[in-house]
Coordinates of C-alpha atoms in Angstrom, one line a residue:
X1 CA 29.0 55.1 112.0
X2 CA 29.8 54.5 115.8
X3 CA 32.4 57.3 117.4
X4 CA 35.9 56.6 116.6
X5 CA 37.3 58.6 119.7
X6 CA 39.7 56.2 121.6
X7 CA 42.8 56.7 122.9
X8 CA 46.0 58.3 121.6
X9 CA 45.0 61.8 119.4
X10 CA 41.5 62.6 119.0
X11 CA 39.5 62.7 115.1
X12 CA 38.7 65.7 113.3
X13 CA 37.4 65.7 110.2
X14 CA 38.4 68.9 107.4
X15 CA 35.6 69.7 105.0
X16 CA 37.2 72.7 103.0
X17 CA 37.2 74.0 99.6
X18 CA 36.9 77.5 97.4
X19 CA 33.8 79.5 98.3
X20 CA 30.4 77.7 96.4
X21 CA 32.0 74.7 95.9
X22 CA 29.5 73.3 98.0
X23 CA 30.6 72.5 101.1
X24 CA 27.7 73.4 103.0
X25 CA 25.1 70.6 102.1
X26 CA 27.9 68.3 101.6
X27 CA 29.2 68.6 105.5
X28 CA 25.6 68.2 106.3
X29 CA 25.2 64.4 105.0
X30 CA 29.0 64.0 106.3
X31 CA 27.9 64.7 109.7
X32 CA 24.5 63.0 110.1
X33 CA 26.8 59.6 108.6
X34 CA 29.6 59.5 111.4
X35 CA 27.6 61.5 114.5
X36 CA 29.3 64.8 113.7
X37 CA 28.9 68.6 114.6
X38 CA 30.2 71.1 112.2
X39 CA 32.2 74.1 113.4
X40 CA 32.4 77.2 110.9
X41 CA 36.0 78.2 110.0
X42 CA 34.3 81.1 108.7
X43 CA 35.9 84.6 108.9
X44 CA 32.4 86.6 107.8
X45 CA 29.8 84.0 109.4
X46 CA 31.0 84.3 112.6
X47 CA 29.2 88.0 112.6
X48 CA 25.7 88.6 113.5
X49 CA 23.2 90.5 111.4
X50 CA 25.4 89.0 108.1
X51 CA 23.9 86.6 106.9
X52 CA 23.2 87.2 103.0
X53 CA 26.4 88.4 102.6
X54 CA 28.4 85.4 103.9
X55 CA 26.1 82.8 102.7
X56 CA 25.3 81.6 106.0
X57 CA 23.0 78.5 106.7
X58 CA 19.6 79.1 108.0
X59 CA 18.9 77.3 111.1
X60 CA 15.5 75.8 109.6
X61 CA 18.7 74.2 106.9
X62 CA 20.7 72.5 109.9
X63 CA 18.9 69.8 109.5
X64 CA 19.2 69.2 113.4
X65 CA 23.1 68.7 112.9
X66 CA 24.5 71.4 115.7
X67 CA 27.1 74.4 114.3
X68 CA 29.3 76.2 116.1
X69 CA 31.1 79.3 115.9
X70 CA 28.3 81.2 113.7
X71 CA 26.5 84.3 114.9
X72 CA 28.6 84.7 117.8
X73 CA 30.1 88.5 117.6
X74 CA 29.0 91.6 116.7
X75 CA 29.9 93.4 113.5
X76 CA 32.0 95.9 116.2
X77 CA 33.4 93.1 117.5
X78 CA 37.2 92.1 116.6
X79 CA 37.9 88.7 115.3
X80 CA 41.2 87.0 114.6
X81 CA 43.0 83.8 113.8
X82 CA 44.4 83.6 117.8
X83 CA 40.3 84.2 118.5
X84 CA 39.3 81.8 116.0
X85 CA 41.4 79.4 117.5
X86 CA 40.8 79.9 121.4
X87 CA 36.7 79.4 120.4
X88 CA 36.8 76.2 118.4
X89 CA 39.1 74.5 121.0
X90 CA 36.4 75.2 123.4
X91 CA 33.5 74.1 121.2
X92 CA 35.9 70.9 120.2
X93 CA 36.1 70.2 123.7
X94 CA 32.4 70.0 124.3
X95 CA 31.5 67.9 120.8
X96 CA 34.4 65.6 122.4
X97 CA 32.2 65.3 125.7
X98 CA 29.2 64.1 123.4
X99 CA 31.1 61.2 121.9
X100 CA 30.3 63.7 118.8
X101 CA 33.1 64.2 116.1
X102 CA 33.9 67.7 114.8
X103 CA 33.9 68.7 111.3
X104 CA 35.5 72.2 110.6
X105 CA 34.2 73.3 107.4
X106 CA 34.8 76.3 105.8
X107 CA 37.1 78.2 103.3
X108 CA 39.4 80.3 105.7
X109 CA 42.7 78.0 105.3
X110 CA 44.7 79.5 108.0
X111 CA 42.3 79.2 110.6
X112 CA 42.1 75.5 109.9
X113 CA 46.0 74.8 110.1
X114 CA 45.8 77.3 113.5
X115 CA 43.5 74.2 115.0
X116 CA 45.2 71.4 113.2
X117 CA 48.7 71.8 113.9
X118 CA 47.9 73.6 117.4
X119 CA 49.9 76.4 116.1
X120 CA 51.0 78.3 119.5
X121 CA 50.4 82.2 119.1
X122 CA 51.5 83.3 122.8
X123 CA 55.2 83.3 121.7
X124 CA 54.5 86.6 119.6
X125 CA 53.7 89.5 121.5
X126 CA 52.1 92.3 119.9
X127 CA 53.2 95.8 119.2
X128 CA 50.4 97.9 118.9
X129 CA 52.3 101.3 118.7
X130 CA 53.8 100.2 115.5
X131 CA 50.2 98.2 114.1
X132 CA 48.5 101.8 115.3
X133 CA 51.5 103.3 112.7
X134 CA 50.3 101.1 110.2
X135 CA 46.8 101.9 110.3
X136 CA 47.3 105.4 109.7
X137 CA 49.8 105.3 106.7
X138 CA 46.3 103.2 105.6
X139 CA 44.0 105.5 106.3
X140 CA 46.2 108.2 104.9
X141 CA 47.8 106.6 102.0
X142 CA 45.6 103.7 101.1
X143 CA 45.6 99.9 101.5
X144 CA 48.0 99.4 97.8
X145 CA 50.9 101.8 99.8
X146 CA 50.4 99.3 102.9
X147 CA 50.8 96.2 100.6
X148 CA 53.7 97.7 98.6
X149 CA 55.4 98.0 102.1
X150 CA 54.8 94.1 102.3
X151 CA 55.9 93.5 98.9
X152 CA 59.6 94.9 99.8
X153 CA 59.9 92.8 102.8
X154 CA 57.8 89.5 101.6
X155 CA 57.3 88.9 98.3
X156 CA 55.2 85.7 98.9
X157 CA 53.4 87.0 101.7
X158 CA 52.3 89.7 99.0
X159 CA 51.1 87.6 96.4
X160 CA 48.9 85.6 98.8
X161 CA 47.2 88.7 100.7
X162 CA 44.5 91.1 98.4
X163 CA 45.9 94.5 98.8
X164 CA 42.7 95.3 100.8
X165 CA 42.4 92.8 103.4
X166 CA 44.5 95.6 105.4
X167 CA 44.3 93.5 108.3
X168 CA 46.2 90.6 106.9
X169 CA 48.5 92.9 105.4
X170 CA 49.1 94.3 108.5
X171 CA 49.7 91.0 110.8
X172 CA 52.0 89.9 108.3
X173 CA 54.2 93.5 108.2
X174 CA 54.1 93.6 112.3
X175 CA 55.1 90.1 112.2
X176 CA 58.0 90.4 110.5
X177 CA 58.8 94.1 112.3
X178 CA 58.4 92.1 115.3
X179 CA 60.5 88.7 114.5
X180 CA 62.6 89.9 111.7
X181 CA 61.0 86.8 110.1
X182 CA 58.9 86.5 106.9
X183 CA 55.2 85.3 107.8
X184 CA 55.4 83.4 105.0
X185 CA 58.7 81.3 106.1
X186 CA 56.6 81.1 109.9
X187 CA 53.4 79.7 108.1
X188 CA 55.8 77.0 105.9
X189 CA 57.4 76.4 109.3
X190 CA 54.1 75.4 110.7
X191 CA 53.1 73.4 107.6
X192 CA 55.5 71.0 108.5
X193 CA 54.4 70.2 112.3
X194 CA 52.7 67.1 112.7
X195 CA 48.6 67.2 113.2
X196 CA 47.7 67.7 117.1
X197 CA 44.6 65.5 116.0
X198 CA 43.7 62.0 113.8
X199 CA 42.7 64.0 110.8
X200 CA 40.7 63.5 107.3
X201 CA 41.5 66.9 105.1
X202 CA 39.3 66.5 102.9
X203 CA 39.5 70.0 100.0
X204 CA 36.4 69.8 97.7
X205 CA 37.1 71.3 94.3
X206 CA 35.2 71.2 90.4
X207 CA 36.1 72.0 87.1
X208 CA 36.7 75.9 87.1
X209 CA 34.2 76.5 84.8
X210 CA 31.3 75.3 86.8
X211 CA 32.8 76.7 89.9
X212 CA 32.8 80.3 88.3
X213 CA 29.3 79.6 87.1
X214 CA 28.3 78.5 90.6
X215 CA 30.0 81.7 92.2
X216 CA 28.0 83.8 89.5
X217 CA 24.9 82.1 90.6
X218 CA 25.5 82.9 94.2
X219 CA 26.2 86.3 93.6
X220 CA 22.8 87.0 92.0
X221 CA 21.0 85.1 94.2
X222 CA 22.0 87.5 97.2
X223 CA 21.1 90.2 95.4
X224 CA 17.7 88.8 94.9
X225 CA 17.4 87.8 98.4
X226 CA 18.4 90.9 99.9
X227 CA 21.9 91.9 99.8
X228 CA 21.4 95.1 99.2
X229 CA 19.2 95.6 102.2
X230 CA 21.0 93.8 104.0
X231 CA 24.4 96.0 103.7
X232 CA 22.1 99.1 104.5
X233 CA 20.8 97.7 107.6
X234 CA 24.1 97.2 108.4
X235 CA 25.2 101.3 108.0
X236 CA 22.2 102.3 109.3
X237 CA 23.2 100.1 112.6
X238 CA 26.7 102.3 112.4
X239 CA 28.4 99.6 110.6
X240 CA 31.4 101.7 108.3
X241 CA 33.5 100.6 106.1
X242 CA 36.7 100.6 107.9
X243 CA 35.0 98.0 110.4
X244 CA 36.8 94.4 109.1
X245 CA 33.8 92.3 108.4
X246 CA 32.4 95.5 106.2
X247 CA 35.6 94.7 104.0
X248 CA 34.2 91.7 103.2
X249 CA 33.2 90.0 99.6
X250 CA 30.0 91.5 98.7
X251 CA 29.5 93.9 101.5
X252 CA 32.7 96.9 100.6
X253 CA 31.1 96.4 97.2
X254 CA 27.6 97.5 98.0
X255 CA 28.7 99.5 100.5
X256 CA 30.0 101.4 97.7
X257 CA 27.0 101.4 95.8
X258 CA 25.0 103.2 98.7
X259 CA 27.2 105.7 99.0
X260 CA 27.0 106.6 95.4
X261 CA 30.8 106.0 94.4
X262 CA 29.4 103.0 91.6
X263 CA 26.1 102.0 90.1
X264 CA 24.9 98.1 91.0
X265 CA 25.4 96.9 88.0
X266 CA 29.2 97.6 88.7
X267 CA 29.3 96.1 92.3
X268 CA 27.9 93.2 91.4
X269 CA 30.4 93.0 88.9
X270 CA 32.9 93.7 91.2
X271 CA 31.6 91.2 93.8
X272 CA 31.9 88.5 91.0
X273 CA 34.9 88.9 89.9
X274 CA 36.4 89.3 93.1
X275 CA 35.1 86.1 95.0
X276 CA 36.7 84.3 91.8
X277 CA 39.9 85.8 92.9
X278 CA 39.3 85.1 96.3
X279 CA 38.6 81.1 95.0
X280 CA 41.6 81.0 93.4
X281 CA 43.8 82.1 96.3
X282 CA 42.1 80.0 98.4
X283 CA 42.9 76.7 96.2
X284 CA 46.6 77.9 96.3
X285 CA 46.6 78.0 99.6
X286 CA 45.0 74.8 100.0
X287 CA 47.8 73.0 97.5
X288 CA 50.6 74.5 99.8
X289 CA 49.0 72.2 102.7
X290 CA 50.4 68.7 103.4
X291 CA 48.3 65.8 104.1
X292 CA 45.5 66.8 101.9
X293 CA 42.9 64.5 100.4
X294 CA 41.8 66.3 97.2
X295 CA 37.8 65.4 96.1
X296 CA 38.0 66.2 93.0
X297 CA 33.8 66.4 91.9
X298 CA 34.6 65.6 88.2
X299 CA 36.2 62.5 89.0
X300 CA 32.7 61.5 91.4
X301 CA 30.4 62.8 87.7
X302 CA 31.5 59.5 85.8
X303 CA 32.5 58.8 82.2
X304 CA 30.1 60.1 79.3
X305 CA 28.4 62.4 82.3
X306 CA 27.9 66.1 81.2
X307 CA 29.2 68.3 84.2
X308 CA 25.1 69.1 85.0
X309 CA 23.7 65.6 84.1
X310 CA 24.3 64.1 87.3
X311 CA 22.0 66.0 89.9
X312 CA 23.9 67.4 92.8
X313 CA 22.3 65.5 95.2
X314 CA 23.0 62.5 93.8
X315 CA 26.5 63.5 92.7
X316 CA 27.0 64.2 96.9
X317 CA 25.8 60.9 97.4
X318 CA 28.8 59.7 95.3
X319 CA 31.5 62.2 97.5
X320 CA 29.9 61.1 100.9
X321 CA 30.1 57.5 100.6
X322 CA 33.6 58.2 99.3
X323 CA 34.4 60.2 102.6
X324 CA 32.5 58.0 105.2
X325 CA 34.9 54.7 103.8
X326 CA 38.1 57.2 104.2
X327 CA 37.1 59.3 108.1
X328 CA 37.2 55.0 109.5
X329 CA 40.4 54.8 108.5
X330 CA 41.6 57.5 110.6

């Protein structure tokens, strides 16, 4: 497919979905079809040294098809949505300068709408005296006293945000100390702004069975491949736990495990039944968002197919021909 970038707003092409939906080999196809370069909307890949962990692609898997925004900070290093944003603009910029198209893929929602909608952060100027507050009624009280905080002063913010993604749960309490506004009114506020860009937001689900089975599958796998070693590499490099990226899916849990507070069996455990959690608030999220083109993959198996009787690669086969015919009509 020849470049589509003309005049008037520039393409970009969404490939999201819940975590092990399979996004990954799907974007690759999508991207060697229409001249594409992906760009990680990743909030864990983005880290060096955590790779296991945050299923990262190889670089013998690219496949030649460039990525951007992976391996590009240090554990120590901070990482935010205003970040997130200021670095893919940059990397858009240059994929744009190819006659290249970019594809952001990857399951953190709100970093997508903060490129999509061009959602302007300057205006909101930070109090760090009163986050600095809120860090230590965490560190002294816990991460569920920080979220009941939220729950008194946004409900829906509350529901959205696990109790321990402190960081979240912080942004969204300073944001409303600082605006007097609920973050969750701001982000439906920003839903409705029109797209800076000529966009295809494409969400990749499956039937929830096969998607738990698939997030099961992936949890054992990192184990086998390392995980474990991986999170005390990580420690031993003076990574703790009250560094964001080690709250991540799959690394608190182990982190836990090598400090003796549970026995593998349980963190794995944990680690599965959490990233199902974490799937299911990502789809929410995702059905809040307008101008979404759902691919469903049941609907691409086919009558009288058994969910695993269609291979996966030619089931993606299917979905991609289905995208390429929808990205020229953009």
């Amino acid at each position: 497919m020849e470049s589509r970038i003309t005049n008037q707003k520039p393409p970009l092409i969404i490939l999201t979905g819940p975590t092990a939906v399979g996004k990954t080999a799907l974007s690759l196809r999508l991207a060697k079809a229409i001249g594409g370069e992906i760009l990680s909307a990743d909030s864990m890949q983005v880290y060096r040294h955590m790779d296991i962990g945050s299923a990262k692609i190889r670089p013998e898997e690219m496949e030649g098809v460039p990525h951007h925004l992976i391996d590009v900070l240090e554990p120590s290093e901070e990482f935010n949505v205003v970040l997130f944003q200021k670095m893919a603009k940059e990397a858009m910029k240059g994929i744009y300068g190819r006659g290249n198209i970019p594809i952001i893929t990857g399951g953190t929602g709100f970093y997508i709408q903060a490129v999509l909608y061009d959602i302007d952060f300057t205006e909101n100027e930070e109090n760090t005296q009163y986050r600095a507050r809120l860090e230590r009624l965490a560190e002294e009280k816990g991460n569920v006293y920080l979220h009941t905080m939220l729950q008194e002063v946004d409900r829906e913010s509350a529901s959205a945000i696990h109790p321990n993604n402190r960081k979240r749960v912080i942004r969204a309490l300073e944001f409303h100390a600082l605006t007097g506004q609920k973050i969750s009114e701001h982000n439906e506020t920003e839903r409705e702004k029109e797209a800076a860009y000529r966009a295809a937001y494409f969400v990749l689900t499956d039937d929830r069975n096969i998607l738990y089975q698939n997030i099961d599958t992936r949890v054992e796998q990192m184990i086998e491949a390392g995980l474990v070693e991986e999170v005390e590499r990580l420690r031993d490099m003076g990574c703790t736990r009250d560094m964001v990226p080690m709250q991540g899916l799959g690394y608190k849990e182990i982190l836990s495990y090598l400090e003796g507070e549970v026995p593998l069996e349980r963190a794995i455990y944990l680690i599965k039944r959490d990233t199902r959690h974490f799937a299911k608030r990502q789809l929410t999220w995702f059905r809040r968002e307008k101008d979404v083109i759902w691919v469903p993959k049941n609907e691409f198996r086919g009558r009288g197919e058994s969910f695993q009787g269609l291979e996966e690669q030619a089931l993606d086969e299917r979905i991609l021909d289905y995208l390429v015919k929808r990205v020229e009509t953009i």
